[in-house]
Amino acid sequence: MKAMLGMTAAVGLLLAAAPAMALEVREQATIKAPIEQVWKQIAPFCAISDWHPAVEGCTLRKTGDRQERDIALKGGGALQERLTGLSAAKHRLRYTLLTGPLPVKNYKSTIRLSAVDAHTTRITWSSRFQASGASDADARKTIAGIYTRGFDGLRKRLESGQ
């Protein structure tokens, strides 16, 4: 009995020490524009200020050989993000959040484009992170909302010819 209690306590300690499980968000949308036209909006790391409705401005900076961006949010607040991968051949951009008011930590994100046909592009924006200062559901909802607002901004910019 003593051995069983000791084992139960050890398992409990291991579970308590285990890192929180990563959450995932993945949103998709189609944009009525050719993939190369959409890529021209996504690929420049600070171009997010041209199409995301929540972004007031963006300043690009180099830290060593890495690109980082400081994003000023409309209504106040700021994010700092680091570009971790860019592939024109795969139409993929990867980045990580360094600081900001989002209810997440260990945030890593990917934006990937794929051609539906010659005039339509599918955009997939996905991430893995841990909730921080919010419930898992609220953190997921916040991130999903950022992505869908970004899709709306891209549609407005590309489909209206702005």
XYZ file of C-alpha atoms in Angstrom:
162
model
C 0.000 0.000 0.000
C 2.826 2.380 0.915
C 4.536 1.693 -2.412
C 1.296 2.406 -4.271
C 0.799 5.727 -2.483
C 4.388 6.700 -3.222
C 3.919 5.850 -6.884
C 0.672 7.831 -7.069
C 2.403 10.843 -5.526
C 5.304 10.528 -7.981
C 2.924 10.410 -10.953
C 1.098 13.467 -9.589
C 4.378 15.376 -9.281
C 5.369 14.442 -12.831
C 2.040 15.614 -14.195
C 2.256 18.882 -12.274
C 5.760 19.507 -13.610
C 4.843 18.713 -17.227
C 4.579 21.712 -19.526
C 1.113 22.842 -20.525
C -0.100 21.318 -23.763
C 0.273 23.490 -26.811
C -2.921 24.862 -28.251
C -3.461 25.128 -31.974
C -5.451 27.496 -34.136
C -5.823 27.043 -37.868
C -7.976 29.295 -40.020
C -8.390 29.212 -43.786
C -9.882 31.542 -46.356
C -9.913 32.023 -50.089
C -8.907 35.252 -51.746
C -10.006 36.061 -55.300
C -6.518 36.937 -56.500
C -3.623 34.979 -58.052
C -1.163 33.424 -55.589
C 1.735 35.699 -56.623
C -0.378 38.791 -56.012
C -1.327 37.562 -52.531
C 2.293 36.571 -51.842
C 3.418 40.139 -52.632
C 1.201 41.297 -49.746
C 2.302 38.584 -47.286
C 6.032 38.134 -47.964
C 7.418 41.555 -46.931
C 7.494 41.095 -43.160
C 6.234 44.583 -42.340
C 3.594 44.705 -45.087
C 1.038 43.509 -42.520
C 0.423 47.205 -41.832
C -0.930 47.542 -45.380
C -3.639 44.905 -45.039
C -4.423 43.967 -41.426
C -7.170 46.243 -40.058
C -5.866 46.041 -36.467
C -2.387 47.283 -37.396
C -1.634 51.013 -37.255
C 1.976 50.737 -38.390
C 5.023 48.508 -38.577
C 8.730 49.147 -38.210
C 11.201 46.589 -39.499
C 14.528 46.102 -37.769
C 17.445 43.719 -37.948
C 18.753 41.918 -34.888
C 21.906 40.153 -35.978
C 20.884 38.308 -39.131
C 17.199 38.154 -38.135
C 14.335 40.401 -39.179
C 12.040 41.626 -36.438
C 9.010 43.861 -36.622
C 7.485 46.254 -34.141
C 3.753 46.429 -34.775
C 1.741 49.374 -33.461
C -1.875 48.347 -32.912
C -4.846 50.605 -33.545
C -6.230 51.753 -30.219
C -2.865 51.288 -28.508
C -0.579 48.410 -27.728
C 2.337 46.923 -29.590
C 3.704 43.551 -30.661
C 7.246 42.485 -31.376
C 7.678 39.527 -33.711
C 10.620 37.722 -35.316
C 10.667 36.220 -38.788
C 11.787 32.596 -38.458
C 11.288 31.355 -42.006
C 10.390 32.608 -45.451
C 10.028 30.445 -48.561
C 8.927 32.034 -51.822
C 8.928 28.587 -53.466
C 6.495 27.227 -50.847
C 4.666 30.549 -50.361
C 5.210 30.214 -46.618
C 6.098 32.716 -43.896
C 6.878 31.701 -40.304
C 7.280 33.949 -37.298
C 7.240 33.969 -33.526
C 5.826 36.466 -31.050
C 8.469 38.021 -28.810
C 6.322 40.415 -26.735
C 2.849 41.875 -26.745
C -0.514 42.028 -25.007
C -1.910 38.798 -26.496
C -3.016 36.119 -23.999
C -0.404 33.640 -25.260
C 3.173 32.517 -24.738
C 5.523 30.365 -26.825
C 3.585 31.505 -29.901
C 4.776 30.249 -33.288
C 2.823 30.951 -36.444
C 2.797 30.076 -40.134
C 1.048 31.741 -43.045
C 0.878 29.481 -46.096
C -0.607 30.129 -49.515
C -1.770 27.610 -52.098
C -3.292 28.175 -55.515
C -6.899 27.035 -55.860
C -6.768 28.014 -59.543
C -5.100 30.745 -61.606
C -7.282 33.450 -60.047
C -7.928 32.212 -56.500
C -5.629 31.617 -53.530
C -6.218 29.677 -50.326
C -4.529 31.179 -47.308
C -3.940 29.117 -44.186
C -2.836 30.915 -41.018
C -1.968 28.583 -38.180
C -0.211 28.686 -34.833
C 0.822 26.745 -31.765
C 1.027 28.407 -28.363
C 0.106 28.190 -24.700
C -2.574 30.321 -23.103
C -1.241 32.942 -20.720
C -3.519 35.050 -18.541
C -6.660 33.689 -20.222
C -8.495 30.411 -20.603
C -7.540 28.113 -23.469
C -10.859 28.915 -25.172
C -10.367 32.684 -24.850
C -6.780 32.496 -26.138
C -7.914 30.445 -29.159
C -10.784 32.857 -29.824
C -8.444 35.874 -29.706
C -5.953 34.343 -32.136
C -8.659 33.072 -34.511
C -10.175 36.579 -34.539
C -6.820 38.107 -35.492
C -6.555 35.703 -38.422
C -10.086 36.196 -39.733
C -9.750 40.001 -39.502
C -6.505 39.677 -41.458
C -8.282 37.654 -44.141
C -10.947 40.355 -44.350
C -8.253 42.993 -44.780
C -6.514 41.009 -47.525
C -9.811 40.504 -49.351
C -10.604 44.202 -49.125
C -7.171 45.168 -50.440
C -6.879 42.559 -53.197
C -10.424 41.983 -54.346
C -11.284 45.669 -54.575
C -8.019 46.507 -56.349
C -6.715 48.895 -53.657
